[in-house]
Tab-separated table of C-alpha atoms in Angstrom:
chain	number	residue	atom	x	y	z
A	2	MET	CA	-33.087	-23.018	32.125
A	3	LYS	CA	-34.978	-22.381	28.872
A	4	ALA	CA	-38.716	-22.767	28.256
A	5	PHE	CA	-39.508	-23.166	24.581
A	6	GLN	CA	-42.929	-22.841	22.945
A	7	ASN	CA	-42.336	-24.831	19.771
A	8	VAL	CA	-39.797	-26.675	17.632
A	9	ALA	CA	-38.855	-23.536	15.700
A	10	GLU	CA	-37.721	-21.834	18.929
A	11	VAL	CA	-35.656	-24.880	19.853
A	12	GLN	CA	-34.013	-24.990	16.429
A	13	SER	CA	-33.208	-21.296	16.636
A	14	PHE	CA	-31.599	-21.812	20.052
A	15	ILE	CA	-29.622	-24.791	18.703
A	16	ALA	CA	-28.165	-22.592	15.960
A	17	GLU	CA	-27.467	-19.611	18.252
A	18	GLU	CA	-25.799	-21.637	21.001
A	19	ASP	CA	-24.062	-24.196	18.770
A	20	ILE	CA	-25.888	-27.113	20.415
A	21	ARG	CA	-24.566	-30.454	19.138
A	22	ILE	CA	-26.662	-33.041	21.027
A	23	ILE	CA	-30.261	-33.170	22.262
A	24	ASP	CA	-30.737	-35.311	25.371
A	25	PHE	CA	-34.026	-36.596	26.805
A	26	LYS	CA	-34.488	-37.537	30.486
A	27	VAL	CA	-37.225	-40.046	31.349
A	28	ILE	CA	-38.201	-41.053	34.893
A	29	ASP	CA	-38.688	-44.674	35.958
A	30	MET	CA	-40.827	-45.983	38.806
A	31	LYS	CA	-37.958	-45.976	41.305
A	32	GLY	CA	-37.246	-42.321	40.648
A	33	ARG	CA	-34.128	-42.651	38.488
A	34	TRP	CA	-33.591	-40.733	35.293
A	35	HIS	CA	-32.811	-42.685	32.131
A	36	HIS	CA	-31.724	-40.847	28.995
A	37	LEU	CA	-31.477	-41.092	25.248
A	38	SER	CA	-29.616	-38.649	23.001
A	39	ILE	CA	-29.882	-37.642	19.346
A	40	PRO	CA	-27.722	-35.448	17.090
A	41	PHE	CA	-29.139	-31.937	16.824
A	42	GLU	CA	-29.825	-32.530	13.118
A	43	ARG	CA	-32.481	-35.140	14.017
A	44	PHE	CA	-34.552	-32.762	16.166
A	45	ASN	CA	-37.683	-31.864	14.203
A	46	ASP	CA	-41.496	-31.814	14.398
A	47	SER	CA	-41.727	-35.622	14.402
A	48	VAL	CA	-40.085	-35.733	17.832
A	49	LEU	CA	-43.186	-33.974	19.187
A	50	THR	CA	-45.769	-35.726	17.021
A	51	SER	CA	-44.467	-39.285	16.841
A	52	GLY	CA	-42.185	-39.300	19.856
A	53	ILE	CA	-39.269	-41.661	20.410
A	54	GLY	CA	-39.917	-45.342	21.113
A	55	PHE	CA	-38.528	-47.220	24.104
A	56	ASP	CA	-39.029	-50.391	26.137
A	57	GLY	CA	-41.339	-49.477	29.019
A	58	SER	CA	-40.784	-52.766	30.846
A	59	SER	CA	-37.130	-51.799	31.427
A	60	TYR	CA	-38.405	-48.733	33.288
A	61	GLY	CA	-40.737	-50.775	35.484
A	62	PHE	CA	-43.842	-49.957	33.395
A	63	LEU	CA	-46.245	-52.453	31.828
A	64	THR	CA	-45.188	-55.997	30.951
A	65	VAL	CA	-42.588	-57.323	28.513
A	66	GLU	CA	-45.202	-58.434	25.976
A	67	LYS	CA	-46.889	-54.981	26.039
A	68	SER	CA	-43.895	-52.776	26.610
A	69	ASP	CA	-43.701	-50.590	23.494
A	70	MET	CA	-44.015	-46.967	24.611
A	71	VAL	CA	-42.880	-43.558	23.408
A	72	PHE	CA	-41.689	-40.423	25.130
A	73	ILE	CA	-42.228	-36.855	23.949
A	74	PRO	CA	-40.146	-33.995	25.377
A	75	ASP	CA	-41.715	-31.218	27.436
A	76	LEU	CA	-40.241	-28.156	25.723
A	77	SER	CA	-40.790	-26.017	28.844
A	78	THR	CA	-38.077	-27.981	30.705
A	79	GLY	CA	-35.016	-27.263	28.551
A	80	PHE	CA	-31.589	-26.676	30.050
A	81	VAL	CA	-28.006	-26.900	28.789
A	82	ASP	CA	-26.136	-29.767	30.434
A	83	PRO	CA	-23.133	-28.370	32.369
A	84	PHE	CA	-21.324	-31.748	32.330
A	85	ALA	CA	-21.443	-32.880	28.695
A	86	ASP	CA	-18.314	-32.487	26.540
A	87	GLU	CA	-20.435	-31.906	23.438
A	88	LYS	CA	-22.756	-28.969	24.070
A	89	THR	CA	-26.043	-30.656	24.984
A	90	LEU	CA	-29.587	-29.364	25.331
A	91	VAL	CA	-31.657	-31.437	27.782
A	92	PHE	CA	-35.431	-31.924	27.987
A	93	ILE	CA	-37.475	-33.851	30.529
A	94	ALA	CA	-39.905	-36.092	28.664
A	95	ASN	CA	-43.476	-37.311	29.177
A	96	ILE	CA	-44.383	-40.952	28.614
A	97	TYR	CA	-47.072	-42.076	26.160
A	98	ARG	CA	-48.526	-45.475	25.339
A	99	LEU	CA	-50.042	-46.715	22.126
A	100	LYS	CA	-53.831	-47.154	22.081
A	101	ASP	CA	-55.631	-48.040	18.849
A	102	GLY	CA	-52.716	-46.609	16.892
A	103	GLU	CA	-52.829	-43.316	18.804
A	104	ARG	CA	-50.329	-41.923	21.292
A	105	VAL	CA	-52.013	-41.152	24.631
A	106	ARG	CA	-50.513	-40.098	27.942
A	107	PHE	CA	-49.500	-43.130	29.978
A	108	GLU	CA	-51.693	-43.014	33.063
A	109	ASP	CA	-48.900	-44.207	35.376
A	110	ASP	CA	-46.189	-41.847	34.128
A	111	PRO	CA	-45.059	-40.250	37.423
A	112	ARG	CA	-45.058	-36.770	35.821
A	113	PHE	CA	-48.636	-37.352	34.649
A	114	LEU	CA	-49.684	-38.331	38.185
A	115	ALA	CA	-48.335	-34.994	39.404
A	116	GLU	CA	-50.351	-33.157	36.748
A	117	LYS	CA	-53.507	-35.111	37.583
A	118	ALA	CA	-53.153	-34.334	41.302
A	119	GLU	CA	-52.713	-30.611	40.657
A	120	ASN	CA	-55.770	-30.618	38.383
A	121	TYR	CA	-57.766	-32.561	40.991
A	122	LEU	CA	-56.900	-29.963	43.650
A	123	LYS	CA	-58.327	-27.232	41.422
A	124	ALA	CA	-61.341	-29.267	40.290
A	125	GLU	CA	-62.341	-29.888	43.902
A	126	GLY	CA	-62.416	-26.127	44.464
A	127	ILE	CA	-59.895	-26.181	47.308
A	128	CYS	CA	-57.355	-23.755	45.824
A	129	ASP	CA	-55.353	-23.177	42.674
A	130	ARG	CA	-51.941	-24.370	43.830
A	131	ALA	CA	-50.076	-26.320	46.474
A	132	LEU	CA	-46.467	-25.335	47.069
A	133	PHE	CA	-43.767	-27.767	48.166
A	134	GLY	CA	-40.389	-27.042	49.732
A	135	PRO	CA	-38.111	-30.043	50.385
A	136	GLU	CA	-35.002	-30.052	52.533
A	137	PHE	CA	-32.404	-32.360	50.994
A	138	GLU	CA	-30.129	-34.032	53.530
A	139	PHE	CA	-27.284	-36.176	52.209
A	140	TYR	CA	-23.710	-37.237	52.866
A	141	VAL	CA	-20.697	-36.013	50.900
A	142	LEU	CA	-18.065	-38.755	50.994
A	143	ASN	CA	-14.572	-39.483	49.714
A	144	HIS	CA	-14.932	-43.216	49.190
A	145	ILE	CA	-17.609	-45.902	48.890
A	146	SER	CA	-17.114	-49.588	48.081
A	147	TYR	CA	-19.383	-52.544	48.739
A	148	ARG	CA	-19.453	-56.232	48.014
A	149	THR	CA	-22.001	-58.982	48.674
A	150	ASP	CA	-20.856	-62.492	47.869
A	151	THR	CA	-21.814	-65.850	49.335
A	152	HIS	CA	-18.575	-65.858	51.339
A	153	HIS	CA	-17.810	-62.150	51.716
A	154	MET	CA	-19.942	-59.135	52.710
A	155	GLU	CA	-18.325	-55.746	53.106
A	156	VAL	CA	-18.986	-51.990	52.970
A	157	ARG	CA	-16.253	-49.379	53.287
A	158	ILE	CA	-17.178	-45.713	53.539
A	159	ASP	CA	-14.803	-42.846	54.165
A	160	SER	CA	-15.106	-39.125	54.736
A	161	GLU	CA	-12.200	-36.714	54.961
A	162	GLN	CA	-13.757	-34.905	57.924
A	163	ALA	CA	-14.811	-38.041	59.861
A	164	ASP	CA	-13.677	-38.467	63.455
A	165	TRP	CA	-12.168	-41.913	62.724
A	166	ASN	CA	-9.505	-40.193	60.577
A	167	THR	CA	-8.007	-38.242	63.483
A	168	GLY	CA	-5.258	-40.872	63.783
A	169	ASN	CA	-4.686	-41.493	60.088
A	170	THR	CA	-0.942	-41.353	59.271
A	171	LYS	CA	-1.111	-42.543	55.659
A	172	TYR	CA	-1.065	-38.921	54.466
A	173	GLN	CA	-0.315	-35.476	55.871
A	174	ASN	CA	-3.157	-35.162	58.369
A	175	LEU	CA	-4.163	-31.549	58.982
A	176	GLY	CA	-6.792	-32.316	61.588
A	177	ALA	CA	-10.100	-30.445	61.265
A	178	LYS	CA	-12.172	-33.578	61.975
A	179	VAL	CA	-15.791	-33.506	63.086
A	180	PRO	CA	-16.895	-35.561	66.113
A	181	PRO	CA	-19.857	-37.948	65.825
A	182	HIS	CA	-23.178	-36.078	65.754
A	183	GLY	CA	-21.174	-32.828	65.828
A	184	GLY	CA	-21.555	-31.554	62.283
A	185	TYR	CA	-24.411	-29.070	62.644
A	186	HIS	CA	-23.327	-25.767	61.040
A	187	VAL	CA	-19.611	-26.444	61.619
A	188	ASP	CA	-17.423	-23.833	59.971
A	189	LEU	CA	-14.350	-24.078	57.766
A	190	PRO	CA	-11.950	-25.876	57.768
A	191	MET	CA	-14.004	-28.690	59.370
A	192	ASP	CA	-16.796	-28.215	56.820
A	193	SER	CA	-14.724	-29.938	54.149
A	194	SER	CA	-17.398	-29.984	51.401
A	195	TYR	CA	-18.209	-26.269	51.602
A	196	ASN	CA	-16.555	-25.218	48.335
A	197	PHE	CA	-18.109	-28.153	46.480
A	198	ARG	CA	-21.567	-27.228	47.801
A	199	SER	CA	-21.203	-23.556	46.958
A	200	ASN	CA	-20.122	-24.428	43.430
A	201	THR	CA	-23.076	-26.829	43.129
A	202	VAL	CA	-25.514	-24.212	44.411
A	203	ARG	CA	-24.355	-21.761	41.747
A	204	LEU	CA	-24.968	-24.452	39.106
A	205	LEU	CA	-28.426	-25.126	40.538
A	206	GLU	CA	-29.312	-21.431	40.423
A	207	GLU	CA	-28.124	-21.182	36.821
A	208	HIS	CA	-30.242	-24.197	35.857
A	209	GLY	CA	-33.577	-23.214	37.341
A	210	VAL	CA	-33.354	-24.597	40.888
A	211	PRO	CA	-33.476	-21.642	43.317
A	212	VAL	CA	-31.754	-22.441	46.616
A	213	LYS	CA	-32.672	-20.997	50.002
A	214	TYR	CA	-29.420	-22.023	51.707
A	215	HIS	CA	-26.943	-24.842	52.274
A	216	HIS	CA	-25.074	-25.935	55.404
A	217	SER	CA	-23.424	-28.830	57.181
A	218	GLU	CA	-25.747	-31.114	59.150
A	219	ASN	CA	-25.530	-33.169	62.333
A	220	GLY	CA	-23.798	-36.246	60.916
A	221	GLY	CA	-20.066	-35.901	61.566
A	222	PRO	CA	-18.819	-37.891	58.523
A	223	GLY	CA	-19.937	-35.296	55.964
A	224	GLN	CA	-23.706	-34.874	56.319
A	225	VAL	CA	-25.002	-31.670	54.707
A	226	GLU	CA	-28.253	-30.074	53.601
A	227	ILE	CA	-29.511	-28.022	50.674
A	228	GLU	CA	-32.910	-26.394	51.110
A	229	VAL	CA	-34.650	-25.039	48.017
A	230	GLU	CA	-37.291	-22.389	47.449
A	231	PHE	CA	-40.953	-23.413	47.106
A	232	ALA	CA	-42.558	-24.495	43.839
A	233	THR	CA	-45.690	-26.256	42.626
A	234	LEU	CA	-45.859	-30.062	42.742
A	235	LYS	CA	-44.676	-31.100	39.279
A	236	GLU	CA	-42.211	-28.233	39.062
A	237	MET	CA	-40.680	-29.209	42.423
A	238	ALA	CA	-40.416	-32.848	41.361
A	239	ASP	CA	-38.635	-31.731	38.169
A	240	ARG	CA	-36.304	-29.585	40.267
A	241	THR	CA	-35.637	-32.486	42.620
A	242	MET	CA	-34.486	-34.671	39.742
A	243	LYS	CA	-32.365	-31.861	38.352
A	244	LEU	CA	-30.812	-31.225	41.794
A	245	LYS	CA	-29.818	-34.869	42.133
A	246	TYR	CA	-28.373	-34.922	38.613
A	247	ILE	CA	-26.308	-31.767	39.088
A	248	LEU	CA	-25.203	-32.697	42.593
A	249	LYS	CA	-24.011	-36.204	41.753
A	250	ASN	CA	-22.249	-35.248	38.531
A	251	ASN	CA	-20.563	-32.231	40.093
A	252	ALA	CA	-19.393	-34.384	42.998
A	253	HIS	CA	-17.580	-36.635	40.523
A	254	LEU	CA	-15.774	-33.617	39.070
A	255	PHE	CA	-14.619	-32.722	42.601
A	256	GLY	CA	-13.451	-36.283	43.272
A	257	LEU	CA	-16.319	-36.822	45.711
A	258	THR	CA	-19.412	-39.001	45.944
A	259	THR	CA	-22.813	-38.248	47.470
A	260	THR	CA	-25.575	-40.438	48.844
A	261	PHE	CA	-29.198	-39.835	49.777
A	262	MET	CA	-29.374	-43.182	51.576
A	263	PRO	CA	-31.421	-42.529	54.725
A	264	LYS	CA	-29.008	-44.438	56.992
A	265	PRO	CA	-25.568	-45.083	55.482
A	266	PHE	CA	-23.879	-45.040	58.917
A	267	TRP	CA	-24.733	-46.985	62.032
A	268	ASN	CA	-24.868	-44.757	65.115
A	269	GLU	CA	-24.904	-41.519	63.095
A	270	ALA	CA	-27.595	-39.113	61.956
A	271	GLY	CA	-29.812	-40.317	59.133
A	272	SER	CA	-30.747	-38.262	56.074
A	273	GLY	CA	-34.347	-37.299	55.449
A	274	MET	CA	-36.192	-35.161	52.950
A	275	HIS	CA	-38.448	-33.020	55.115
A	276	ILE	CA	-41.211	-31.611	52.922
A	277	HIS	CA	-42.839	-28.252	53.683
A	278	MET	CA	-46.282	-27.615	52.224
A	279	HIS	CA	-48.793	-24.772	52.036
A	280	PHE	CA	-51.781	-23.850	49.847
A	281	PHE	CA	-52.605	-20.651	48.004
A	282	ASP	CA	-55.683	-19.487	46.121
A	283	GLY	CA	-54.488	-16.647	43.939
A	284	ASP	CA	-52.397	-14.561	46.306
A	285	LYS	CA	-54.364	-15.652	49.372
A	286	PRO	CA	-52.578	-18.071	51.747
A	287	LEU	CA	-55.004	-20.705	53.012
A	288	PHE	CA	-53.031	-22.008	55.964
A	289	PHE	CA	-53.001	-18.850	58.127
A	290	ASP	CA	-55.425	-17.962	60.896
A	291	PRO	CA	-54.243	-15.600	63.659
A	292	ASN	CA	-56.648	-17.236	66.108
A	293	GLY	CA	-55.882	-20.878	65.307
A	294	TYR	CA	-53.482	-23.251	67.011
A	295	SER	CA	-49.996	-22.032	66.088
A	296	GLN	CA	-51.766	-19.547	63.754
A	297	MET	CA	-52.892	-22.437	61.558
A	298	SER	CA	-56.227	-22.270	59.740
A	299	GLU	CA	-58.932	-24.917	59.884
A	300	THR	CA	-58.023	-25.886	56.317
A	301	ALA	CA	-54.399	-26.406	57.331
A	302	LEU	CA	-55.353	-28.526	60.329
A	303	TYR	CA	-57.639	-30.693	58.201
A	304	ALA	CA	-54.775	-31.173	55.735
A	305	ILE	CA	-52.564	-32.200	58.651
A	306	GLY	CA	-55.291	-34.593	59.804
A	307	GLY	CA	-55.444	-36.214	56.371
A	308	ILE	CA	-51.699	-36.718	56.120
A	309	LEU	CA	-51.452	-38.135	59.633
A	310	LYS	CA	-54.417	-40.464	59.105
A	311	HIS	CA	-52.779	-41.820	55.948
A	312	ALA	CA	-49.180	-41.497	57.182
A	313	ALA	CA	-48.502	-45.233	57.158
A	314	ALA	CA	-50.040	-45.723	53.698
A	315	LEU	CA	-47.919	-42.885	52.282
A	316	MET	CA	-44.664	-44.571	53.191
A	317	PRO	CA	-44.310	-46.960	50.230
A	318	PHE	CA	-44.089	-43.748	48.196
A	319	THR	CA	-42.304	-41.421	50.648
A	320	ASN	CA	-39.989	-44.042	52.221
A	321	PRO	CA	-39.698	-46.835	49.642
A	322	SER	CA	-36.425	-48.493	50.689
A	323	THR	CA	-35.529	-51.033	53.353
A	324	ASN	CA	-32.867	-48.573	54.489
A	325	SER	CA	-35.574	-45.940	55.134
A	326	TYR	CA	-36.667	-47.721	58.292
A	327	LYS	CA	-33.177	-47.798	59.778
A	328	ARG	CA	-33.430	-43.999	59.935
A	329	LEU	CA	-36.895	-43.896	61.521
A	330	VAL	CA	-35.831	-44.900	65.020
A	331	PRO	CA	-35.897	-42.874	68.268
A	332	GLY	CA	-32.971	-40.722	69.280
A	333	TYR	CA	-31.794	-39.252	65.954
A	334	GLU	CA	-34.292	-36.404	65.377
A	335	ALA	CA	-36.166	-38.723	63.006
A	336	PRO	CA	-39.909	-38.955	63.721
A	337	VAL	CA	-41.553	-42.210	64.725
A	338	SER	CA	-44.809	-40.896	66.242
A	339	ILE	CA	-47.872	-40.094	64.117
A	340	CYS	CA	-48.725	-36.703	65.581
A	341	TYR	CA	-48.068	-32.989	65.131
A	342	GLY	CA	-46.815	-30.038	67.133
A	343	THR	CA	-45.190	-26.634	66.888
A	344	ALA	CA	-41.392	-26.665	66.479
A	345	ASN	CA	-41.430	-30.338	67.505
A	346	ARG	CA	-38.827	-32.356	65.603
A	347	SER	CA	-39.887	-35.616	67.243
A	348	ALA	CA	-43.347	-35.451	65.597
A	349	VAL	CA	-44.174	-36.667	62.080
A	350	ILE	CA	-45.558	-33.197	61.286
A	351	ARG	CA	-43.837	-30.098	62.614
A	352	ILE	CA	-45.263	-26.594	62.335
A	353	PRO	CA	-42.232	-24.282	62.060
A	354	GLY	CA	-42.372	-21.841	64.958
A	355	TYR	CA	-40.464	-19.182	63.048
A	356	ALA	CA	-42.979	-19.072	60.144
A	357	THR	CA	-45.303	-16.397	61.520
A	358	GLU	CA	-46.330	-14.378	58.450
A	359	PRO	CA	-49.524	-15.349	56.563
A	360	HIS	CA	-47.666	-16.245	53.347
A	361	THR	CA	-45.067	-18.357	55.228
A	362	LYS	CA	-47.477	-20.304	57.443
A	363	ARG	CA	-47.014	-23.985	56.626
A	364	PHE	CA	-46.309	-27.426	58.033
A	365	GLU	CA	-43.468	-29.863	57.467
A	366	LEU	CA	-43.768	-33.622	56.973
A	367	ARG	CA	-40.570	-35.014	58.493
A	368	SER	CA	-40.807	-38.721	57.706
A	369	PRO	CA	-39.967	-38.849	53.933
A	370	ASP	CA	-36.523	-39.448	52.496
A	371	ALA	CA	-34.949	-38.905	49.100
A	372	THR	CA	-34.874	-42.559	48.033
A	373	SER	CA	-38.426	-41.778	46.902
A	374	ASN	CA	-39.608	-40.969	43.403
A	375	PRO	CA	-40.402	-37.266	43.994
A	376	TYR	CA	-43.402	-37.213	41.643
A	377	LEU	CA	-45.030	-40.102	43.491
A	378	ALA	CA	-44.074	-38.889	46.974
A	379	PHE	CA	-45.325	-35.312	46.524
A	380	THR	CA	-48.476	-36.514	44.749
A	381	ALA	CA	-49.351	-39.012	47.487
A	382	MET	CA	-48.795	-36.330	50.123
A	383	LEU	CA	-51.096	-33.913	48.293
A	384	MET	CA	-53.822	-36.542	47.905
A	385	ALA	CA	-53.738	-37.242	51.659
A	386	ALA	CA	-54.020	-33.524	52.413
A	387	ILE	CA	-56.970	-33.159	50.012
A	388	ASP	CA	-58.688	-36.124	51.669
A	389	GLY	CA	-58.228	-34.497	55.055
A	390	ILE	CA	-59.754	-31.222	53.873
A	391	GLU	CA	-62.703	-32.817	52.085
A	392	ASN	CA	-63.535	-35.144	54.983
A	393	LYS	CA	-62.756	-32.570	57.676
A	394	ILE	CA	-60.331	-34.900	59.451
A	395	ASP	CA	-59.688	-33.133	62.757
A	396	PRO	CA	-56.222	-34.101	64.029
A	397	VAL	CA	-57.222	-33.306	67.618
A	398	ALA	CA	-60.319	-35.517	67.496
A	399	GLU	CA	-58.217	-38.289	65.890
A	400	GLY	CA	-55.753	-38.167	68.789
A	401	TYR	CA	-52.822	-36.790	66.789
A	402	GLY	CA	-52.077	-33.934	69.173
A	403	PRO	CA	-50.936	-31.288	69.242
A	404	PHE	CA	-47.928	-32.511	71.194
A	405	ASP	CA	-45.521	-29.769	72.167
A	406	VAL	CA	-43.222	-32.038	74.184
A	407	ASN	CA	-40.295	-34.299	73.335
A	408	LEU	CA	-42.094	-37.502	72.412
A	409	TYR	CA	-38.978	-39.602	72.993
A	410	LYS	CA	-39.074	-38.649	76.690
A	411	LEU	CA	-42.743	-39.351	77.321
A	412	PRO	CA	-43.428	-42.028	79.942
A	413	ASP	CA	-44.174	-45.422	78.413
A	414	SER	CA	-47.786	-45.141	79.527
A	415	GLU	CA	-48.225	-41.923	77.530
A	416	ARG	CA	-46.053	-42.854	74.558
A	417	GLY	CA	-48.123	-45.959	74.028
A	418	LYS	CA	-51.171	-43.817	73.299
A	419	VAL	CA	-49.479	-42.275	70.235
A	420	LYS	CA	-49.552	-44.372	67.075
A	421	GLY	CA	-46.184	-45.142	65.500
A	422	LEU	CA	-45.026	-45.299	61.900
A	423	PRO	CA	-44.457	-48.691	60.273
A	424	ALA	CA	-41.265	-50.303	61.523
A	425	ASN	CA	-40.254	-51.765	58.170
A	426	LEU	CA	-41.075	-51.824	54.482
A	427	ILE	CA	-43.443	-54.789	54.665
A	428	GLU	CA	-45.562	-53.070	57.323
A	429	ALA	CA	-45.715	-49.974	55.114
A	430	CYS	CA	-46.871	-52.069	52.157
A	431	GLN	CA	-49.555	-53.692	54.277
A	432	ALA	CA	-50.741	-50.246	55.366
A	433	LEU	CA	-51.002	-49.111	51.745
A	434	GLU	CA	-52.926	-52.236	50.760
A	435	ALA	CA	-55.446	-51.504	53.531
A	436	ASP	CA	-55.675	-47.746	52.911
A	437	LYS	CA	-55.421	-46.767	49.246
A	438	GLU	CA	-58.808	-45.312	48.328
A	439	PHE	CA	-57.706	-41.720	48.934
A	440	LEU	CA	-55.004	-42.151	46.274
A	441	LEU	CA	-57.460	-43.412	43.653
A	442	LYS	CA	-59.687	-40.333	43.770
A	443	GLY	CA	-59.846	-38.343	40.557
A	444	GLY	CA	-58.030	-41.139	38.726
A	445	VAL	CA	-54.725	-39.820	40.042
A	446	PHE	CA	-53.166	-43.121	41.133
A	447	SER	CA	-54.226	-46.375	39.512
A	448	GLU	CA	-54.826	-49.754	41.079
A	449	ILE	CA	-52.106	-51.278	38.916
A	450	LEU	CA	-49.488	-48.708	39.945
A	451	ILE	CA	-50.239	-49.307	43.630
A	452	LYS	CA	-50.201	-53.084	43.101
A	453	ASN	CA	-46.876	-52.936	41.278
A	454	GLN	CA	-45.341	-50.728	43.957
A	455	ILE	CA	-46.420	-53.097	46.717
A	456	GLU	CA	-45.116	-56.138	44.822
A	457	ARG	CA	-41.747	-54.540	44.069
A	458	LEU	CA	-41.174	-53.306	47.616
A	459	THR	CA	-42.322	-56.572	49.168
A	460	LYS	CA	-39.781	-58.400	47.020
A	461	GLU	CA	-37.027	-55.999	48.140
A	462	HIS	CA	-38.008	-56.420	51.798
A	463	TYR	CA	-37.646	-60.200	51.654
A	464	GLN	CA	-34.492	-59.958	49.550
A	465	ILE	CA	-32.752	-57.904	52.240
A	466	SER	CA	-34.247	-59.747	55.210
A	467	ALA	CA	-32.800	-63.018	53.860
A	468	LEU	CA	-29.212	-61.686	53.958
A	469	PRO	CA	-27.094	-62.589	57.009
A	470	HIS	CA	-25.785	-59.467	58.773
A	471	PRO	CA	-22.187	-59.306	60.043
A	472	GLU	CA	-23.442	-58.403	63.517
A	473	GLU	CA	-25.392	-61.664	63.606
A	474	PHE	CA	-22.112	-63.564	63.586
A	475	ARG	CA	-21.023	-61.780	66.754
A	476	LEU	CA	-24.355	-62.541	68.401
A	477	TYR	CA	-24.918	-66.102	67.303
A	478	TYR	CA	-21.846	-67.763	65.766
A	479	GLU	CA	-20.694	-69.523	68.930
A	480	LEU	CA	-24.130	-70.540	70.181
């Protein structure tokens, strides 16, 4: 990780480290990095003043007839790519549009939204920084193939440690298989991706992504987790993109593949991206009160109230895939109830019971997953929290709890009193359409970005819902 102040510093580093290629990473609306590379000889002041042109419509921005945009690298984000054959210096770039011949920040650039939200937090006088700490759950697999034709639909997934391989005689089978739902903290040799993860964690540390820990997770066919240290909103979104890049490319070097799909396996644990959040003003933690519920301050509870009130509207940004809603079902430690509680993994918001010190006091939003664009997901979450604080949204008065019981085991009469998350992507889009004003405050989100997100996700919902499912043939073919 290398933060540069100007072009001269970059050019000096290029000479010292024998850099051959400069690579620029640019985020699209879905949350994928695109990239463009130039020879090191072409890196000069014009890259920062004029930028590099690209077609914004191919990234999901603007329209085809008004798609000329430029990106300009953020020199504070430099890192040397550990996977490139030619030594490559990488920068994350900001997106600009052309207005009256001038280059101005594109208002819907996801990185710019993150900046605007952080500035809005300060401008409203709430505090000077919000810290985010995601937990990244994912599967490490040995094979993935899929095919969707008019006459043939198929997915094949395999994991070396999966229980279904206990009887495999095609190779020397050494056992060490993990039973369904039995992967939580399993040790070697059953934890077959351990060495890959440790190697990846060292790469993450070397490239500016501090890691708290990594371990195997509940899902038997190779589910694991990497939890990272806290950072501010935009910085954490940058780190999230870097983590995905390093993880996926390193997996290929190990002959493995990884997926953040929330529900790749039927009848197995889904993968979420639980997001921890707390606020600080200077060195003062704002979420701690020794006399509050679970030692949470009034400010923290209002933030919880805001996120829970807007929980459904957040989901087109925190859970933007049709697959997201196959994870959010009862019985798999995935939350479906819009409420909060201490150490309660069945609630949308959990207050960690072990976080008892003032500077560690926080809450965790458990519904998001990593199919989201991290800039948009973290920004939407922050805007909901700000709305809760400014409007003093009391989660108790709103009926959100606290619930310190297993919500899955509540009697039907009681469970019915607790609001549930949207059951699918179209319901989430409808919730956002009805509840978007909190996102528009301070000019953080724009109407057009929200409109485009709803249109894109609605199209995906109907695209998937129109596909016959193999299980439907078992249910209905002979009727």
